[in-house]
Tab-separated table of C-alpha atoms and ligand atoms in Angstrom:
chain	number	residue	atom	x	y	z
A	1	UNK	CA	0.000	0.000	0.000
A	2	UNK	CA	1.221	3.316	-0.715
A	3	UNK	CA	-0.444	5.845	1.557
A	4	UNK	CA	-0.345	9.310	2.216
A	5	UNK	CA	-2.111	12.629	2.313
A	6	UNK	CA	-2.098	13.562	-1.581
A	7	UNK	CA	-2.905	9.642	-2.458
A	8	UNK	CA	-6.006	10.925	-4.721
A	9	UNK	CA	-4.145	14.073	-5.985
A	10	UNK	CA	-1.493	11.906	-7.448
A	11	UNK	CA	-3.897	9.237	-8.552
A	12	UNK	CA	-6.026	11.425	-10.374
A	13	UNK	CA	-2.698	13.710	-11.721
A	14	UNK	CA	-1.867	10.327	-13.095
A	15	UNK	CA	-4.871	8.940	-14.991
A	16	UNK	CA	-4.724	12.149	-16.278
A	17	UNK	CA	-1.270	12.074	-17.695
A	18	UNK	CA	-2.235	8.440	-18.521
A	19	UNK	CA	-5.168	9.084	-20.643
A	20	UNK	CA	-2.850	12.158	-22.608
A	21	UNK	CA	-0.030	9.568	-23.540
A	22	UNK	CA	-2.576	7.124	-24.758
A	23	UNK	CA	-3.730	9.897	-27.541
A	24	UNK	CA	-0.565	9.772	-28.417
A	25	UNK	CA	1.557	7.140	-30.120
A	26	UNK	CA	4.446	6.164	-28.702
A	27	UNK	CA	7.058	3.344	-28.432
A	28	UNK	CA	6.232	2.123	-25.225
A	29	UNK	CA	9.567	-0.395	-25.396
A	30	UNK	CA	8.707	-2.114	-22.193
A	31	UNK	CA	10.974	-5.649	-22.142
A	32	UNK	CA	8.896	-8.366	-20.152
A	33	UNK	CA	11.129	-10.638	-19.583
A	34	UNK	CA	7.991	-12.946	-18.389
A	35	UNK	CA	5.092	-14.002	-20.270
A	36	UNK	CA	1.913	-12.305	-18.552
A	37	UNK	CA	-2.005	-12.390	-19.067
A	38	UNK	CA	-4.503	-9.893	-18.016
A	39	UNK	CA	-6.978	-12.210	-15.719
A	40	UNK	CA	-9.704	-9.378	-15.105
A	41	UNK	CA	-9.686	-5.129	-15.212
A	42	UNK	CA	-12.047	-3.023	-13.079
A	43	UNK	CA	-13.957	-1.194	-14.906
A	44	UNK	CA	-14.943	1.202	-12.419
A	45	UNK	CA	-11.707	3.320	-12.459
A	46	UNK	CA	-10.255	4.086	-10.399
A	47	UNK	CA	-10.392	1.113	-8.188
A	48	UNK	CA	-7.098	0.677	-5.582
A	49	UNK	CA	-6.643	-3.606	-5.605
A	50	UNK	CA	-4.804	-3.840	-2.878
A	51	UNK	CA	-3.905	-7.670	-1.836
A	52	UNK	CA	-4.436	-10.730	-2.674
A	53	UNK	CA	-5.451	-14.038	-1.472
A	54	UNK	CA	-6.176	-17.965	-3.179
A	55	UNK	CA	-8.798	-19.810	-1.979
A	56	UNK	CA	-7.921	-23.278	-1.841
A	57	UNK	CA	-9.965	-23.972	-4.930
A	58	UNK	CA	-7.875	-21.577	-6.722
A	59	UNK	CA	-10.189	-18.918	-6.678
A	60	UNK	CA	-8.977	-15.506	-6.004
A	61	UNK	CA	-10.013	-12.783	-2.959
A	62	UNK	CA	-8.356	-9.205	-3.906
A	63	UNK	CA	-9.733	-6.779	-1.044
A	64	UNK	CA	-9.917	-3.073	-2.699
A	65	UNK	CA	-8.428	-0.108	-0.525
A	66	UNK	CA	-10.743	2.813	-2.536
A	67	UNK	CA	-13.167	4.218	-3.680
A	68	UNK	CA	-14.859	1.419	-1.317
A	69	UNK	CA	-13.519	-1.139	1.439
A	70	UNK	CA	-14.781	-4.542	-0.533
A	71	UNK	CA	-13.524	-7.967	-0.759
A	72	UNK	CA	-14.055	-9.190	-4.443
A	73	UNK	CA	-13.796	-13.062	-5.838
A	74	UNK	CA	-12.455	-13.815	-8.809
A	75	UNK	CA	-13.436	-17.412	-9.724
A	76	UNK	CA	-11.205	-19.529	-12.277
A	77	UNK	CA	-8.660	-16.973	-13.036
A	78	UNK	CA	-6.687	-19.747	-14.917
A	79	UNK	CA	-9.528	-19.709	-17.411
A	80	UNK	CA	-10.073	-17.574	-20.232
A	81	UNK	CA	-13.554	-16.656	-18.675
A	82	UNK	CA	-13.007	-15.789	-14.909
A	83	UNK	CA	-16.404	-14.676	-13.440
A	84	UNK	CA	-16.001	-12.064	-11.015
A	85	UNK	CA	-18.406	-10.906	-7.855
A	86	UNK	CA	-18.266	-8.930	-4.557
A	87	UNK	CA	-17.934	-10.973	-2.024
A	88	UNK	CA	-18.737	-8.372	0.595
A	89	UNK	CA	-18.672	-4.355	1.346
A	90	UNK	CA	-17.643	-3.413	4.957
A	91	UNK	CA	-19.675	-0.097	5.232
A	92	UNK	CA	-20.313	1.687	8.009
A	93	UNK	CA	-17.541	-0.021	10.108
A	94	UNK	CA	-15.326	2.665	10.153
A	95	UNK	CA	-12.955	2.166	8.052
A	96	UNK	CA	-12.008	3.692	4.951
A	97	UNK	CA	-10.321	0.661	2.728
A	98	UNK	CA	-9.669	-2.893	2.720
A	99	UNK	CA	-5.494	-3.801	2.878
A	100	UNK	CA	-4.051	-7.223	4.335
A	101	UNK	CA	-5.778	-10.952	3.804
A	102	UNK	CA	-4.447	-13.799	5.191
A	103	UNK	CA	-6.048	-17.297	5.373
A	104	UNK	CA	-6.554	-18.444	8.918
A	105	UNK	CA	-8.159	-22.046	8.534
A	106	UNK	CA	-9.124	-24.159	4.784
A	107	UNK	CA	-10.771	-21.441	3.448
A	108	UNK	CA	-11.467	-18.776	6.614
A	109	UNK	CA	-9.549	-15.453	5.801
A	110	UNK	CA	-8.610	-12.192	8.041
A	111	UNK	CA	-9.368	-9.335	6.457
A	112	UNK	CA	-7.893	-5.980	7.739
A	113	UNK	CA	-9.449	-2.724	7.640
A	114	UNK	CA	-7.531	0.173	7.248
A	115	UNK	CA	-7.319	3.682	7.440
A	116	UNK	CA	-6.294	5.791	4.561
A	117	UNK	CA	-5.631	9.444	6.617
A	118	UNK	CA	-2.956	7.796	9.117
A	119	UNK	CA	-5.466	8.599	11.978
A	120	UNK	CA	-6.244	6.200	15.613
A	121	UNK	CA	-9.670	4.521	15.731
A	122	UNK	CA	-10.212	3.704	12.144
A	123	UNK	CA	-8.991	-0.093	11.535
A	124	UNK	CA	-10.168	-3.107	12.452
A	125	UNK	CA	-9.770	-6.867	11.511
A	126	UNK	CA	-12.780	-8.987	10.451
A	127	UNK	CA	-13.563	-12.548	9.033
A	128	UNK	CA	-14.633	-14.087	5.889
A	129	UNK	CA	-15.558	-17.315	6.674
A	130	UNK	CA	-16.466	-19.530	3.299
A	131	UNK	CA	-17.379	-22.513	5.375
A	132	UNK	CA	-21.093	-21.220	6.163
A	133	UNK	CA	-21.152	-19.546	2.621
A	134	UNK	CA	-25.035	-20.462	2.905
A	135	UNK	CA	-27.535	-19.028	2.759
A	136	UNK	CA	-25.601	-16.500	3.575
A	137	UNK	CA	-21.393	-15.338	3.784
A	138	UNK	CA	-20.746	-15.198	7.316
A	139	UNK	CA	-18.415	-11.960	7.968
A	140	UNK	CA	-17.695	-10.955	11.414
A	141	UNK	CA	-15.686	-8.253	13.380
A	142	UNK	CA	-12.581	-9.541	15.038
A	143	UNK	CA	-11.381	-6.159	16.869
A	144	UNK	CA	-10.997	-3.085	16.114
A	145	UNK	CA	-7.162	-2.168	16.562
A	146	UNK	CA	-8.146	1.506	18.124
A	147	UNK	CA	-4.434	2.838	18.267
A	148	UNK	CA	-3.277	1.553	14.747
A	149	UNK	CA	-2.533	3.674	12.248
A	150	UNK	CA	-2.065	2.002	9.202
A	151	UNK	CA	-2.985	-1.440	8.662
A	152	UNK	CA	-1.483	-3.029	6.020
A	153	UNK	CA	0.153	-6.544	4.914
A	154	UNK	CA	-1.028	-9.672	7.279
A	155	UNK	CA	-0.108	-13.351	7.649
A	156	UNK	CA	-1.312	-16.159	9.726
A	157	UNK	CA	0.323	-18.084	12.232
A	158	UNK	CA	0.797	-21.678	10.990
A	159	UNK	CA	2.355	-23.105	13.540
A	160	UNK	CA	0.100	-22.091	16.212
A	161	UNK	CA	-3.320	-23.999	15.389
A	162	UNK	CA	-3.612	-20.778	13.099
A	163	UNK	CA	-5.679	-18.913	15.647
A	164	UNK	CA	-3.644	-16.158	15.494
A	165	UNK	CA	-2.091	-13.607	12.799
A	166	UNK	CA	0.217	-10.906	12.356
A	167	UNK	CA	-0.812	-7.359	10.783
A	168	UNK	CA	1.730	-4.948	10.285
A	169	UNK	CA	1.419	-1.499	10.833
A	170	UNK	CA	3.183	1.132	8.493
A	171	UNK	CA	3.083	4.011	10.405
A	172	UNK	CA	3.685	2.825	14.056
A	173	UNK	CA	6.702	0.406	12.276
A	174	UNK	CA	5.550	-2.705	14.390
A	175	UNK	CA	3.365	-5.939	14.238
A	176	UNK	CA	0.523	-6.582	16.148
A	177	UNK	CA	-1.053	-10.315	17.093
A	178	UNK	CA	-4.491	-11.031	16.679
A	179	UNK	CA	-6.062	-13.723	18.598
A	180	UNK	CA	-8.739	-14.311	16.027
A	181	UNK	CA	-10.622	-16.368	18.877
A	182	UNK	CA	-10.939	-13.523	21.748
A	183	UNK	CA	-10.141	-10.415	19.487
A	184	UNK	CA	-7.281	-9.872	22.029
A	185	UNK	CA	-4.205	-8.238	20.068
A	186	UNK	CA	-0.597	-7.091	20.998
A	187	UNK	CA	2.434	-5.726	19.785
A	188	UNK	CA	4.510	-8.938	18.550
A	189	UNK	CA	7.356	-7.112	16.963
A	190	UNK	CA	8.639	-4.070	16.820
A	191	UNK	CA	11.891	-3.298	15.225
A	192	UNK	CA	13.756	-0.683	13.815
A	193	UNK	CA	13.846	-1.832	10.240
A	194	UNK	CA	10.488	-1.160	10.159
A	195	UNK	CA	10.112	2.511	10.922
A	196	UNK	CA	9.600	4.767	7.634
A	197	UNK	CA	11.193	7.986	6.903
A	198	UNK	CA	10.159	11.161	8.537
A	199	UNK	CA	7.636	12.663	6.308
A	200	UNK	CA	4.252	11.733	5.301
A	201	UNK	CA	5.327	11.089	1.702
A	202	UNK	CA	7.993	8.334	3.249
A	203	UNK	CA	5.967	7.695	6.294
A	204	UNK	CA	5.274	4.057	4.741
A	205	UNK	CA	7.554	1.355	6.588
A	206	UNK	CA	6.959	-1.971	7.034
A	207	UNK	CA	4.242	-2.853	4.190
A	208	UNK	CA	3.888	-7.112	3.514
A	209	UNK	CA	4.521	-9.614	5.440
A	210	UNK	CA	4.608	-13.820	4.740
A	211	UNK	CA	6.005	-16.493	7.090
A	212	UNK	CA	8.505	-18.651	5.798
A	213	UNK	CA	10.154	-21.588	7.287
A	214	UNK	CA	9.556	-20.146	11.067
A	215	UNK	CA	10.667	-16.932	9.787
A	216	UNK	CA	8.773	-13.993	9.384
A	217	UNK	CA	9.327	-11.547	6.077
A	218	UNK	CA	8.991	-8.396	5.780
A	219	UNK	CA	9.051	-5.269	3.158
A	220	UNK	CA	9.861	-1.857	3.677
A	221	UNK	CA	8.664	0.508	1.439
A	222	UNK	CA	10.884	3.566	2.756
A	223	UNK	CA	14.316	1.433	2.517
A	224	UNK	CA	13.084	-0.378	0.173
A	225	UNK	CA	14.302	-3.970	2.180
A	226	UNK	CA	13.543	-6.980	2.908
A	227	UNK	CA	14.083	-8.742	5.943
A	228	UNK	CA	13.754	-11.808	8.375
A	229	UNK	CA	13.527	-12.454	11.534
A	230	UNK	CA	13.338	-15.693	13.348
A	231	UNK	CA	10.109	-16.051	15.291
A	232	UNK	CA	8.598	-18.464	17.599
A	233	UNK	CA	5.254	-20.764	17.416
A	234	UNK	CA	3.698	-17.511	18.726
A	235	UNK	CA	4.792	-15.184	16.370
A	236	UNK	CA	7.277	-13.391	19.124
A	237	UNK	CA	11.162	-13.021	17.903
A	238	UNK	CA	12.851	-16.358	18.592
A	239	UNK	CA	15.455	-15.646	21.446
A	240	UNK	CA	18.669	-13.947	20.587
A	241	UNK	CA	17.303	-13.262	16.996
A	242	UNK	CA	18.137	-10.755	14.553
A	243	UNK	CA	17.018	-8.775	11.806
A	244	UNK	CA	18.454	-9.682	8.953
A	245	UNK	CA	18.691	-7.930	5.879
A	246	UNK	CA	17.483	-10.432	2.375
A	247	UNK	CA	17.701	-8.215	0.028
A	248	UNK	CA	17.613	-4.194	-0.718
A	249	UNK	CA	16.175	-3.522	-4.017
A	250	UNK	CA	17.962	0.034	-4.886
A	251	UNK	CA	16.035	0.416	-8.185
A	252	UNK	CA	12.535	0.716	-6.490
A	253	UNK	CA	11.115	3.941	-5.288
A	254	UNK	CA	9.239	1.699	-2.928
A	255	UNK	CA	8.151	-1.755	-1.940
A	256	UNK	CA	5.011	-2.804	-1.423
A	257	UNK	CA	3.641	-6.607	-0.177
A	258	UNK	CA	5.177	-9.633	-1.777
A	259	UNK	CA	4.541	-13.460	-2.211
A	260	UNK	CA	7.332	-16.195	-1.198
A	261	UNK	CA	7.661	-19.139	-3.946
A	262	UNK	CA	8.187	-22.670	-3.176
A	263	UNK	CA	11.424	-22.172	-4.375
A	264	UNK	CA	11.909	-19.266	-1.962
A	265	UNK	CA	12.267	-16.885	-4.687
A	266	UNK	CA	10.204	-13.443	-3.399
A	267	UNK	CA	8.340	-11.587	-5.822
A	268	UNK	CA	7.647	-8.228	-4.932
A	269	UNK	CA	5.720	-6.076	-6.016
A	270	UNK	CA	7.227	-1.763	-5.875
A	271	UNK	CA	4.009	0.055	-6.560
A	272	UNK	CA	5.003	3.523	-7.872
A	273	UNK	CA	7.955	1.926	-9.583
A	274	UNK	CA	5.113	-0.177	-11.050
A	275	UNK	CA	7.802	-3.490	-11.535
A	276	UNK	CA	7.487	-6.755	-9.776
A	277	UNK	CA	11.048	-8.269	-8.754
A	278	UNK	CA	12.078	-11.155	-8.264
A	279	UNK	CA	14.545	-11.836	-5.145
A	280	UNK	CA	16.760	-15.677	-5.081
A	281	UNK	CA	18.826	-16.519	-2.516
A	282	UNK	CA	22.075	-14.254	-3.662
A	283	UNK	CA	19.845	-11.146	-2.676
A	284	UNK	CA	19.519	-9.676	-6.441
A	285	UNK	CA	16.424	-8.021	-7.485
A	286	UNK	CA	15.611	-9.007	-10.926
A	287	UNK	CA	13.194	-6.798	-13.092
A	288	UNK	CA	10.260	-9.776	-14.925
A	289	UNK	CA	7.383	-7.584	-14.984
A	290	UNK	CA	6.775	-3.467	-16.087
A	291	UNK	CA	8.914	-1.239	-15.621
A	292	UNK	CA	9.087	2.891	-14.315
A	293	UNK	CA	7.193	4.085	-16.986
A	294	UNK	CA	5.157	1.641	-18.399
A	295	UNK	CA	1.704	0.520	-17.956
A	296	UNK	CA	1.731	-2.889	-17.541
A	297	UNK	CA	2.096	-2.926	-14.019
A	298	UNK	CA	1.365	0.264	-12.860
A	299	UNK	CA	1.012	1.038	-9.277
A	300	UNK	CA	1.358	-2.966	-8.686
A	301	UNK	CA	0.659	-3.597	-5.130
A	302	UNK	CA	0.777	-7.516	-4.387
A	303	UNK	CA	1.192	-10.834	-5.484
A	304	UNK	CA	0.351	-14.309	-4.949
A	305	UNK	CA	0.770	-18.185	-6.529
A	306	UNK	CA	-1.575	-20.178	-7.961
A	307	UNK	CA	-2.902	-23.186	-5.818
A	308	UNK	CA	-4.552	-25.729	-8.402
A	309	UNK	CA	-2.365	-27.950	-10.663
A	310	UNK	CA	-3.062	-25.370	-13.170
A	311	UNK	CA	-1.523	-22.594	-12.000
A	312	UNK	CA	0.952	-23.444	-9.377
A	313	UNK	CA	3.117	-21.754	-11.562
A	314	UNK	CA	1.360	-18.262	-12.050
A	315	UNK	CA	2.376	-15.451	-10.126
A	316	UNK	CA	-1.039	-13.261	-9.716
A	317	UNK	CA	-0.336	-9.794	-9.573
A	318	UNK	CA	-2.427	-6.845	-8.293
A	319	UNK	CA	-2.215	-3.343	-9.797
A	320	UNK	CA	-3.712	-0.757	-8.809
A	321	UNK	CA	-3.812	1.753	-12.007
A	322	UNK	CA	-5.903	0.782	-13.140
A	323	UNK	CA	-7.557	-1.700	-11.214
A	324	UNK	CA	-6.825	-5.128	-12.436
A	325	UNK	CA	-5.344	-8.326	-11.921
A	326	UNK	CA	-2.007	-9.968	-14.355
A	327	UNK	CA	-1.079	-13.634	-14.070
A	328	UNK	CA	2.647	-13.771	-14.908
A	329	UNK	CA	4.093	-17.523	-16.130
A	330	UNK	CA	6.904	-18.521	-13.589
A	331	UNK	CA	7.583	-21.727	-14.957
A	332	UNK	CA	10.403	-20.715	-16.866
A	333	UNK	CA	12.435	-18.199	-14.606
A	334	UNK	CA	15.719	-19.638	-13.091
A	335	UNK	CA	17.470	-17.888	-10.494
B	1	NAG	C1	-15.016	0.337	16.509
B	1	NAG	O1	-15.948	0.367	17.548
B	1	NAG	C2	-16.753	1.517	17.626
B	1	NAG	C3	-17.639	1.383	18.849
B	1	NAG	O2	-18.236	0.158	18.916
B	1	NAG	C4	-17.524	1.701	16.346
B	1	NAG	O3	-18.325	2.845	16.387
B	1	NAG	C5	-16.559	1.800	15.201
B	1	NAG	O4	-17.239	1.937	14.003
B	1	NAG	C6	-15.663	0.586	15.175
B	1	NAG	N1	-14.723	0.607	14.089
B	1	NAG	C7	-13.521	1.178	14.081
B	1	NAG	C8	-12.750	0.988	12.832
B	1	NAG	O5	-13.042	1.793	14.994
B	2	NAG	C1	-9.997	6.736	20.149
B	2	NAG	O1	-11.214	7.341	20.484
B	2	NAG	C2	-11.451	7.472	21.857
B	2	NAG	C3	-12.835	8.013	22.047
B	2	NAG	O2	-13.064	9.124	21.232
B	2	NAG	C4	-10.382	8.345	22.483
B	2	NAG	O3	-10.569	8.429	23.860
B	2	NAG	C5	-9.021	7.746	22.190
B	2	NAG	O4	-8.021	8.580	22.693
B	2	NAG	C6	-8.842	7.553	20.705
B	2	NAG	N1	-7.563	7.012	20.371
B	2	NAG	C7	-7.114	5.797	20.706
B	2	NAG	C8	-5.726	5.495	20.280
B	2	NAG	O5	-7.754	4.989	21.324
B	3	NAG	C1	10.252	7.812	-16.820
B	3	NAG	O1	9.627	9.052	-17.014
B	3	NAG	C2	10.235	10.105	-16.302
B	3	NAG	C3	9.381	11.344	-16.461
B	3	NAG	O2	8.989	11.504	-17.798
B	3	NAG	C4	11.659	10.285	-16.777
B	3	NAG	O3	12.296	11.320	-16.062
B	3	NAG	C5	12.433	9.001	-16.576
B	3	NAG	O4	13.711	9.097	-17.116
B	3	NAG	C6	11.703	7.821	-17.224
B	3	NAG	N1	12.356	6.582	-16.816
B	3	NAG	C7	12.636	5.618	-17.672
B	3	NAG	C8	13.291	4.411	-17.100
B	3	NAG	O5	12.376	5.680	-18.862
């Protein structure tokens, strides 16, 4: 998520600019070094996808930060005829958007509400629970998170029955833990590579975060890092643990949330530098998708994998300008 006070100025200044270039005819150029496939646009511009989630039929969940906090389903994105719905609006909640989804049981999701002016008492966690889909979805508050600031990335706790799940803050640069059961939270982590910078343009810190082989991941979109840190069962750092540093992509203007292959190759995606880069295990950011000016990813804000047999092997992307969703063919990139 990028966030700050001029968000809509700059989103508007750049359809705008957007709309001007398309009247005139230019070589774009843009080298893709992957193969990609536009699953499904919003038409409804503009509409801020935020994150992304896969059902474990392989259906998609992208939550949508503005004009309207709503949680949308994309159904067989693998196929050339994906039908898409809203799954559910969180109205008169308040909060302002929709950021962070993490699965917290087969097919039970966390859904975090955020807060688009950086302001206390506007975000709160809530569950989509596609169990007792009939007759009707059953949604429910978790807590609201009064002293957050702004939600963002979150990830459940696997090793812990998956009751609870981490949300990461961007402007208070921690974690909290949700007990999805009570609604009791806490501050898990808090460390200093993930504060943000010290205005409200590079307020953003820590943005996504995935846990990997009892480690949890993190972005930051100010330094533009990625990091680890060893955690326990609980989601607390493991004792005597330290940050450490994965990769620093130097090329971005900013990272945004990310998705760990099986490989554990990170994608990321950088929103305004609208590119998705891939991170192996030497730390190098590699360029597959967009680039700074081009359209094909612009404004890209997540990613995740495929889970059927089908699409293991597609990277789904979420961009934000406009709204819509890429699949990008993995199967061929080596390290
Ligand atoms: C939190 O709780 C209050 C009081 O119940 C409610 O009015 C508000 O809408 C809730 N949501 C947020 C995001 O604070
Ligand atoms: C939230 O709202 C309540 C009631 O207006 C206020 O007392 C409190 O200071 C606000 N901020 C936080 C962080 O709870
Ligand atoms: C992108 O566009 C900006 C503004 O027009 C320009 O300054 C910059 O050099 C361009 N970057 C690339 C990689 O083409």
């Amino acid at each position: 998520m990028l966030i700050n006070f001029t968000r809509f100025a700059h989103l508007s200044l750049t359809l705008g600019l957007t709309a001007m270039a398309a009247t005139i005819p230019t070589a774009q150029g843009a080298s893709l070094p992957l193969p990609y496939r536009e699953v499904y646009q919003f038409s409804n511009a503009p509409t801020y996808v935020e994150n992304i989630a896969v059902r474990q039929n392989g259906d998609l969940l992208v939550t949508i930060l503005s004009p309207a906090p709503q949680l949308y389903l994309i159904q067989r994105p693998y196929s050339d005829e994906p039908s898409v719905s809203l799954v559910h609006s969180f109205d008169g909640v308040g909060i302002q958007g929709l950021a962070g989804i993490a699965e917290t049981k087969p097919d039970a999701f966390l859904v975090v509400g955020s807060n688009l002016q950086g302001t206390s008492n506007a975000s709160a966690v809530f569950e989509v629970d596609f169990n007792n889909a009939h007759p009707t979805l059953s949604t429910r508050l978790i807590t609201n998170i009064t002293e957050a600031l702004v939600l963002n990335g979150a990830a459940a706790l696997p090793g812990c029955g998956r009751e609870f799940v981490l949300v990461a803050d961007s402007f208070l640069a921690q974690v909290f833990r949700v007990d999805i059961r009570t609604g009791h939270y806490d501050v898990a982590i808090q460390v200093p590579e993930m504060k943000g910078g010290p205005d409200i343009s590079s307020k953003t810190g820590i943005n996504g975060v995935k846990i990997h082989d009892g480690y949890l991941y993190f972005s930051n979109s100010f330094t533009r890092g990625i990091y680890r840190l060893k955690i326990t069962k609980d989601g607390s750092a493991a004792d005597g643990a330290a940050v450490e540093t994965v990769a620093t992509v130097a090329g971005a203007p900013f990272l945004d949330d990310f998705a760990i292959g099986a490989d554990g190759t990170i994608w990321v995606a950088s929103n305004r530098g609208s590119t998705v880069y891939a991170i192996g295990a030497d730390g190098k950011a590699v360029p597959v998708l967009g680039s700074a000016n081009s359209t094909v990813a612009k404004m890209d804000t997540a990613a995740a994998f495929g889970r059927t047999e089908r699409d293991r092997h597609m990277l789904y992307v979420t961009i934000s300008l406009p709204g819509k969703l890429v699949a990008v063919d993995t199967s061929r990139y080596q390290q």
